[in-house]
PDB file of C-alpha atoms in Angstrom:
ATOM      1  CA  UNK A1377     130.672  95.074 108.667  1.00 53.00           C
ATOM      2  CA  UNK A1378     129.401  96.865 111.717  1.00 57.00           C
ATOM      3  CA  UNK A1379     127.342  94.566 113.873  1.00 81.00           C
ATOM      4  CA  UNK A1380     125.375  94.985 117.018  1.00 92.00           C
ATOM      5  CA  UNK A1381     124.742  91.669 118.727  1.00 94.00           C
ATOM      6  CA  UNK A1382     121.911  91.283 121.159  1.00 96.00           C
ATOM      7  CA  UNK A1383     121.536  88.490 123.663  1.00 95.00           C
ATOM      8  CA  UNK A1384     119.566  86.559 124.468  1.00 96.00           C
ATOM      9  CA  UNK A1385     117.457  86.370 121.341  1.00 95.00           C
ATOM     10  CA  UNK A1386     114.536  85.020 123.329  1.00 96.00           C
ATOM     11  CA  UNK A1387     113.679  85.135 127.031  1.00 97.00           C
ATOM     12  CA  UNK A1388     110.622  83.808 128.819  1.00 97.00           C
ATOM     13  CA  UNK A1389     110.388  84.353 132.580  1.00 97.00           C
ATOM     14  CA  UNK A1390     107.819  84.577 135.358  1.00 97.00           C
ATOM     15  CA  UNK A1391     106.360  87.832 136.540  1.00 97.00           C
ATOM     16  CA  UNK A1392     108.402  89.277 139.401  1.00 97.00           C
ATOM     17  CA  UNK A1393     111.774  87.986 138.207  1.00 97.00           C
ATOM     18  CA  UNK A1394     114.684  90.159 137.139  1.00 98.00           C
ATOM     19  CA  UNK A1395     116.383  90.025 133.753  1.00 97.00           C
ATOM     20  CA  UNK A1396     119.167  91.606 131.750  1.00 98.00           C
ATOM     21  CA  UNK A1397     119.458  92.019 127.992  1.00 98.00           C
ATOM     22  CA  UNK A1398     122.807  92.749 126.394  1.00 98.00           C
ATOM     23  CA  UNK A1399     123.894  94.612 123.303  1.00 97.00           C
ATOM     24  CA  UNK A1400     127.522  94.230 122.188  1.00 96.00           C
ATOM     25  CA  UNK A1401     129.697  95.469 119.366  1.00 94.00           C
ATOM     26  CA  UNK A1402     133.312  95.937 118.368  1.00 91.00           C
ATOM     27  CA  UNK A1403     132.420  99.419 117.127  1.00 90.00           C
ATOM     28  CA  UNK A1404     132.377 102.607 119.172  1.00 91.00           C
ATOM     29  CA  UNK A1405     129.067 104.445 119.153  1.00 91.00           C
ATOM     30  CA  UNK A1406     128.427 108.117 119.696  1.00 89.00           C
ATOM     31  CA  UNK A1407     125.102 107.147 121.224  1.00 90.00           C
ATOM     32  CA  UNK A1408     122.981 104.071 121.722  1.00 93.00           C
ATOM     33  CA  UNK A1409     119.241 103.693 121.920  1.00 95.00           C
ATOM     34  CA  UNK A1410     116.828 101.116 123.249  1.00 97.00           C
ATOM     35  CA  UNK A1411     113.394 100.560 121.748  1.00 97.00           C
ATOM     36  CA  UNK A1412     110.438  98.347 122.648  1.00 97.00           C
ATOM     37  CA  UNK A1413     108.157  97.014 119.949  1.00 96.00           C
ATOM     38  CA  UNK A1414     104.761  95.479 120.631  1.00 94.00           C
ATOM     39  CA  UNK A1415     102.903  93.274 118.121  1.00 91.00           C
ATOM     40  CA  UNK A1416     101.361  95.253 115.286  1.00 91.00           C
ATOM     41  CA  UNK A1417     103.162  98.455 116.211  1.00 94.00           C
ATOM     42  CA  UNK A1418     106.389 100.212 115.398  1.00 96.00           C
ATOM     43  CA  UNK A1419     109.343 100.357 117.807  1.00 96.00           C
ATOM     44  CA  UNK A1420     109.039 103.012 120.500  1.00 96.00           C
ATOM     45  CA  UNK A1421     112.118 104.783 121.814  1.00 95.00           C
ATOM     46  CA  UNK A1422     112.755 104.086 125.502  1.00 96.00           C
ATOM     47  CA  UNK A1423     116.076 105.806 126.110  1.00 95.00           C
ATOM     48  CA  UNK A1424     119.191 107.256 124.492  1.00 93.00           C
ATOM     49  CA  UNK A1425     122.564 106.976 126.225  1.00 94.00           C
ATOM     50  CA  UNK A1426     125.478 109.072 125.026  1.00 91.00           C
ATOM     51  CA  UNK A1427     128.238 109.079 127.642  1.00 93.00           C
ATOM     52  CA  UNK A1428     130.506 106.125 128.413  1.00 95.00           C
ATOM     53  CA  UNK A1429     129.501 104.628 131.763  1.00 96.00           C
ATOM     54  CA  UNK A1430     126.173 106.412 131.752  1.00 96.00           C
ATOM     55  CA  UNK A1431     123.285 104.836 133.650  1.00 98.00           C
ATOM     56  CA  UNK A1432     119.683 105.845 133.049  1.00 97.00           C
ATOM     57  CA  UNK A1433     116.618 104.632 134.884  1.00 97.00           C
ATOM     58  CA  UNK A1434     113.091 104.471 133.604  1.00 95.00           C
ATOM     59  CA  UNK A1435     110.946 103.143 136.471  1.00 96.00           C
ATOM     60  CA  UNK A1436     111.938  99.458 136.754  1.00 97.00           C
ATOM     61  CA  UNK A1437     114.196  99.618 133.693  1.00 98.00           C
ATOM     62  CA  UNK A1438     117.896 100.446 134.082  1.00 98.00           C
ATOM     63  CA  UNK A1439     120.010 101.173 131.013  1.00 98.00           C
ATOM     64  CA  UNK A1440     123.797 101.240 131.048  1.00 98.00           C
ATOM     65  CA  UNK A1441     126.256 102.347 128.375  1.00 97.00           C
ATOM     66  CA  UNK A1442     129.667 100.680 128.556  1.00 96.00           C
ATOM     67  CA  UNK A1443     132.704 102.773 129.479  1.00 96.00           C
ATOM     68  CA  UNK A1444     134.149 102.278 125.990  1.00 95.00           C
ATOM     69  CA  UNK A1445     130.787 102.987 124.335  1.00 94.00           C
ATOM     70  CA  UNK A1446     130.811  99.614 122.572  1.00 94.00           C
ATOM     71  CA  UNK A1447     128.142  97.863 124.591  1.00 96.00           C
ATOM     72  CA  UNK A1448     125.000  98.422 126.584  1.00 97.00           C
ATOM     73  CA  UNK A1449     122.660  96.552 128.880  1.00 98.00           C
ATOM     74  CA  UNK A1450     119.017  96.779 129.841  1.00 98.00           C
ATOM     75  CA  UNK A1451     118.048  95.451 133.254  1.00 98.00           C
ATOM     76  CA  UNK A1452     114.421  95.000 134.267  1.00 98.00           C
ATOM     77  CA  UNK A1453     113.596  94.591 137.934  1.00 98.00           C
ATOM     78  CA  UNK A1454     110.485  92.696 139.025  1.00 98.00           C
ATOM     79  CA  UNK A1455     109.255  92.139 135.474  1.00 97.00           C
ATOM     80  CA  UNK A1456     105.558  92.599 134.755  1.00 97.00           C
ATOM     81  CA  UNK A1457     103.407  91.132 131.996  1.00 96.00           C
ATOM     82  CA  UNK A1458     103.254  94.595 130.449  1.00 95.00           C
ATOM     83  CA  UNK A1459     107.013  94.406 129.807  1.00 96.00           C
ATOM     84  CA  UNK A1460     106.397  91.716 127.186  1.00 97.00           C
ATOM     85  CA  UNK A1461     107.654  92.778 123.780  1.00 96.00           C
ATOM     86  CA  UNK A1462     110.585  92.906 121.393  1.00 97.00           C
ATOM     87  CA  UNK A1463     113.495  94.961 122.716  1.00 97.00           C
ATOM     88  CA  UNK A1464     115.828  96.467 120.149  1.00 97.00           C
ATOM     89  CA  UNK A1465     119.097  98.289 120.606  1.00 96.00           C
ATOM     90  CA  UNK A1466     120.462 100.643 117.970  1.00 94.00           C
ATOM     91  CA  UNK A1467     123.794 102.455 117.871  1.00 92.00           C
ATOM     92  CA  UNK A1468     124.792 105.640 116.083  1.00 88.00           C
ATOM     93  CA  UNK A1469     128.281 105.647 114.616  1.00 82.00           C
ATOM     94  CA  UNK A1470     130.245 108.887 114.543  1.00 72.00           C
ATOM     95  CA  UNK A1471     130.104 110.491 111.127  1.00 67.00           C
ATOM     96  CA  UNK A1472     127.491 107.970 109.988  1.00 60.00           C
ATOM     97  CA  UNK A1473     125.113 110.585 108.672  1.00 59.00           C
ATOM     98  CA  UNK A1474     122.823 109.761 111.596  1.00 65.00           C
ATOM     99  CA  UNK A1475     122.144 106.227 110.386  1.00 73.00           C
ATOM    100  CA  UNK A1476     121.606 103.693 113.169  1.00 84.00           C
ATOM    101  CA  UNK A1477     123.027 100.178 113.333  1.00 88.00           C
ATOM    102  CA  UNK A1478     120.322  97.853 114.670  1.00 92.00           C
ATOM    103  CA  UNK A1479     120.515  94.751 116.794  1.00 94.00           C
ATOM    104  CA  UNK A1480     118.360  91.745 115.877  1.00 93.00           C
ATOM    105  CA  UNK A1481     116.217  92.141 118.982  1.00 95.00           C
ATOM    106  CA  UNK A1482     115.360  90.234 122.149  1.00 96.00           C
ATOM    107  CA  UNK A1483     111.890  88.792 122.340  1.00 96.00           C
ATOM    108  CA  UNK A1484     110.787  88.984 125.973  1.00 97.00           C
ATOM    109  CA  UNK A1485     107.769  87.155 127.342  1.00 97.00           C
ATOM    110  CA  UNK A1486     106.685  87.698 130.930  1.00 97.00           C
ATOM    111  CA  UNK A1487     104.355  84.987 132.158  1.00 97.00           C
ATOM    112  CA  UNK A1488     101.748  85.755 134.816  1.00 95.00           C
TER     113      UNK A1488
ATOM    114  CA  UNK B1286      97.633 113.444 117.101  1.00 67.00           C
ATOM    115  CA  UNK B1287      99.642 110.707 115.377  1.00 72.00           C
ATOM    116  CA  UNK B1288     103.272 111.774 114.972  1.00 93.00           C
ATOM    117  CA  UNK B1289     104.174 109.402 112.099  1.00 96.00           C
ATOM    118  CA  UNK B1290     101.262 107.944 110.203  1.00 96.00           C
ATOM    119  CA  UNK B1291     101.426 105.281 107.522  1.00 96.00           C
ATOM    120  CA  UNK B1292      98.725 104.068 105.216  1.00 96.00           C
ATOM    121  CA  UNK B1293      97.538 101.476 104.611  1.00 97.00           C
ATOM    122  CA  UNK B1294      98.025  99.353 107.724  1.00 96.00           C
ATOM    123  CA  UNK B1295      97.473  96.137 105.776  1.00 97.00           C
ATOM    124  CA  UNK B1296      97.999  95.495 102.085  1.00 97.00           C
ATOM    125  CA  UNK B1297      97.263  92.198 100.367  1.00 98.00           C
ATOM    126  CA  UNK B1298      97.980  92.100  96.666  1.00 97.00           C
ATOM    127  CA  UNK B1299      98.839  89.758  93.857  1.00 97.00           C
ATOM    128  CA  UNK B1300     102.256  89.193  92.355  1.00 97.00           C
ATOM    129  CA  UNK B1301     103.073  91.595  89.582  1.00 97.00           C
ATOM    130  CA  UNK B1302     100.933  94.431  90.886  1.00 98.00           C
ATOM    131  CA  UNK B1303     102.203  97.944  91.655  1.00 98.00           C
ATOM    132  CA  UNK B1304     101.401  99.462  95.037  1.00 98.00           C
ATOM    133  CA  UNK B1305     102.234 102.513  97.146  1.00 97.00           C
ATOM    134  CA  UNK B1306     102.589 103.102 100.857  1.00 98.00           C
ATOM    135  CA  UNK B1307     102.229 106.622 102.202  1.00 97.00           C
ATOM    136  CA  UNK B1308     103.931 108.186 105.197  1.00 97.00           C
ATOM    137  CA  UNK B1309     103.483 111.553 106.858  1.00 97.00           C
ATOM    138  CA  UNK B1310     105.119 113.045 109.958  1.00 96.00           C
ATOM    139  CA  UNK B1311     104.041 116.113 111.888  1.00 95.00           C
ATOM    140  CA  UNK B1312     107.123 116.366 114.106  1.00 93.00           C
ATOM    141  CA  UNK B1313     109.025 118.830 111.962  1.00 91.00           C
ATOM    142  CA  UNK B1314     111.909 116.365 111.561  1.00 91.00           C
ATOM    143  CA  UNK B1315     114.185 116.773 108.558  1.00 88.00           C
ATOM    144  CA  UNK B1316     115.093 113.113 108.138  1.00 90.00           C
ATOM    145  CA  UNK B1317     112.778 110.258 107.225  1.00 93.00           C
ATOM    146  CA  UNK B1318     113.395 106.571 106.589  1.00 94.00           C
ATOM    147  CA  UNK B1319     111.869 103.454 105.157  1.00 95.00           C
ATOM    148  CA  UNK B1320     112.700 100.189 106.900  1.00 95.00           C
ATOM    149  CA  UNK B1321     111.760  96.605 106.119  1.00 95.00           C
ATOM    150  CA  UNK B1322     111.186  94.176 108.998  1.00 94.00           C
ATOM    151  CA  UNK B1323     111.364  90.545 108.025  1.00 89.00           C
ATOM    152  CA  UNK B1324     109.732  87.548 109.674  1.00 86.00           C
ATOM    153  CA  UNK B1325     112.661  87.306 112.120  1.00 84.00           C
ATOM    154  CA  UNK B1326     111.960  90.881 113.212  1.00 86.00           C
ATOM    155  CA  UNK B1327     115.266  92.246 111.880  1.00 89.00           C
ATOM    156  CA  UNK B1328     115.001  95.897 110.848  1.00 91.00           C
ATOM    157  CA  UNK B1329     116.752  96.650 107.575  1.00 90.00           C
ATOM    158  CA  UNK B1330     117.127 100.178 106.291  1.00 90.00           C
ATOM    159  CA  UNK B1331     115.961 100.768 102.739  1.00 92.00           C
ATOM    160  CA  UNK B1332     116.033 104.511 102.165  1.00 90.00           C
ATOM    161  CA  UNK B1333     116.781 107.718 103.998  1.00 89.00           C
ATOM    162  CA  UNK B1334     115.740 111.198 103.000  1.00 88.00           C
ATOM    163  CA  UNK B1335     116.957 114.456 104.491  1.00 85.00           C
ATOM    164  CA  UNK B1336     114.815 117.466 103.702  1.00 80.00           C
ATOM    165  CA  UNK B1337     113.436 115.851 100.524  1.00 78.00           C
ATOM    166  CA  UNK B1338     116.865 114.711  99.352  1.00 80.00           C
ATOM    167  CA  UNK B1339     117.870 111.040  99.126  1.00 82.00           C
ATOM    168  CA  UNK B1340     120.917 110.394 101.321  1.00 76.00           C
ATOM    169  CA  UNK B1341     120.875 106.633 101.813  1.00 74.00           C
ATOM    170  CA  UNK B1342     119.813 104.081  99.272  1.00 74.00           C
ATOM    171  CA  UNK B1343     120.669 100.614 100.487  1.00 76.00           C
ATOM    172  CA  UNK B1344     120.785  97.638  98.199  1.00 78.00           C
ATOM    173  CA  UNK B1345     117.166  97.197  97.350  1.00 88.00           C
ATOM    174  CA  UNK B1346     115.690  96.210  93.995  1.00 90.00           C
ATOM    175  CA  UNK B1347     115.019  99.188  91.751  1.00 90.00           C
ATOM    176  CA  UNK B1348     111.371  98.110  91.795  1.00 95.00           C
ATOM    177  CA  UNK B1349     111.254 100.101  95.025  1.00 94.00           C
ATOM    178  CA  UNK B1350     111.176 103.848  94.541  1.00 93.00           C
ATOM    179  CA  UNK B1351     110.796 106.412  97.311  1.00 93.00           C
ATOM    180  CA  UNK B1352     109.329 109.832  96.710  1.00 92.00           C
ATOM    181  CA  UNK B1353     109.396 112.830  99.026  1.00 92.00           C
ATOM    182  CA  UNK B1354     107.139 115.663  97.837  1.00 91.00           C
ATOM    183  CA  UNK B1355     108.038 117.682 100.943  1.00 90.00           C
ATOM    184  CA  UNK B1356     109.956 117.048 104.138  1.00 88.00           C
ATOM    185  CA  UNK B1357     106.836 115.891 105.963  1.00 94.00           C
ATOM    186  CA  UNK B1358     106.054 113.113 103.486  1.00 95.00           C
ATOM    187  CA  UNK B1359     107.956 110.080 102.277  1.00 95.00           C
ATOM    188  CA  UNK B1360     106.071 107.607 100.128  1.00 96.00           C
ATOM    189  CA  UNK B1361     107.216 104.215  98.888  1.00 96.00           C
ATOM    190  CA  UNK B1362     106.171 102.865  95.521  1.00 97.00           C
ATOM    191  CA  UNK B1363     106.755  99.237  94.626  1.00 96.00           C
ATOM    192  CA  UNK B1364     106.520  97.924  91.077  1.00 97.00           C
ATOM    193  CA  UNK B1365     105.994  94.335  89.964  1.00 97.00           C
ATOM    194  CA  UNK B1366     105.513  92.954  93.446  1.00 97.00           C
ATOM    195  CA  UNK B1367     107.112  89.605  94.243  1.00 97.00           C
ATOM    196  CA  UNK B1368     106.364  87.024  96.941  1.00 96.00           C
ATOM    197  CA  UNK B1369     109.628  87.920  98.698  1.00 94.00           C
ATOM    198  CA  UNK B1370     108.446  91.486  99.173  1.00 95.00           C
ATOM    199  CA  UNK B1371     106.029  90.278 101.848  1.00 96.00           C
ATOM    200  CA  UNK B1372     107.101  91.923 105.113  1.00 96.00           C
ATOM    201  CA  UNK B1373     106.236  94.778 107.427  1.00 97.00           C
ATOM    202  CA  UNK B1374     107.424  98.157 106.159  1.00 97.00           C
ATOM    203  CA  UNK B1375     108.041 100.948 108.636  1.00 97.00           C
ATOM    204  CA  UNK B1376     108.378 104.630 108.043  1.00 97.00           C
ATOM    205  CA  UNK B1377     110.306 106.635 110.620  1.00 95.00           C
ATOM    206  CA  UNK B1378     111.404 110.193 111.188  1.00 94.00           C
ATOM    207  CA  UNK B1379     114.473 111.221 113.118  1.00 90.00           C
ATOM    208  CA  UNK B1380     115.279 113.961 115.580  1.00 81.00           C
ATOM    209  CA  UNK B1381     118.825 114.918 114.659  1.00 75.00           C
ATOM    210  CA  UNK B1382     119.376 116.342 118.087  1.00 71.00           C
ATOM    211  CA  UNK B1383     119.428 112.990 119.856  1.00 69.00           C
ATOM    212  CA  UNK B1384     119.217 110.570 116.912  1.00 74.00           C
ATOM    213  CA  UNK B1385     115.880 109.299 118.251  1.00 85.00           C
ATOM    214  CA  UNK B1386     113.527 107.696 115.756  1.00 92.00           C
ATOM    215  CA  UNK B1387     109.757 107.928 115.796  1.00 95.00           C
ATOM    216  CA  UNK B1388     108.240 105.039 113.885  1.00 96.00           C
ATOM    217  CA  UNK B1389     104.907 104.664 112.208  1.00 96.00           C
ATOM    218  CA  UNK B1390     102.799 101.655 113.115  1.00 96.00           C
ATOM    219  CA  UNK B1391     103.874  99.776 110.006  1.00 96.00           C
ATOM    220  CA  UNK B1392     102.314  98.433 106.828  1.00 97.00           C
ATOM    221  CA  UNK B1393     101.998  94.673 106.634  1.00 97.00           C
ATOM    222  CA  UNK B1394     102.399  93.795 102.961  1.00 97.00           C
ATOM    223  CA  UNK B1395     101.362  90.331 101.835  1.00 97.00           C
ATOM    224  CA  UNK B1396     101.990  89.335  98.248  1.00 97.00           C
ATOM    225  CA  UNK B1397     100.021  86.306  97.079  1.00 97.00           C
TER     226      UNK B1397
END
């Protein structure tokens, strides 16, 4: 069974703090995506990483793909209340007919 | 202009009824999906269609039947609804270039 484990499952921090969310697997992915989902809405794609060791930045969000393409991290600097949401990672396996393997999500709450 | 639109947004119905959820995408994507998100927020794939052809049919009861009249539409029909069918159902389309999904805003189904 291919699994994508996210940690932590839940994180509640004060505005201005930094945080990191992890996504780990024993499988090698051809690409990995991060999504944010807000209540009552569908997940929204934040970034896709495809190359081992790749780092992408989206304002205060930094995404990293592991060298072996089995894991990824999302780091948020100086979190804001608008960052609150459910963060999901999803990996694409080679030859998987484009199907994504989804993590269970990290629920992030940023307190003012 | 909504890229992936689902209707209805909310659906409350009695056990045993038959209901349909509609999905349309205007992105020109070839691949569309139906996902079920349970109360723990885990996204589980149900069906995948590529250019009107079923390519993934995960283990779901045969009371669930997808229909794709054209590659821009993927509807979900559910027969004999059960309490356990209560969940949020998401339609999504996929850009095969980068695997990125665009989700609809979801249909919250409540079976009473």
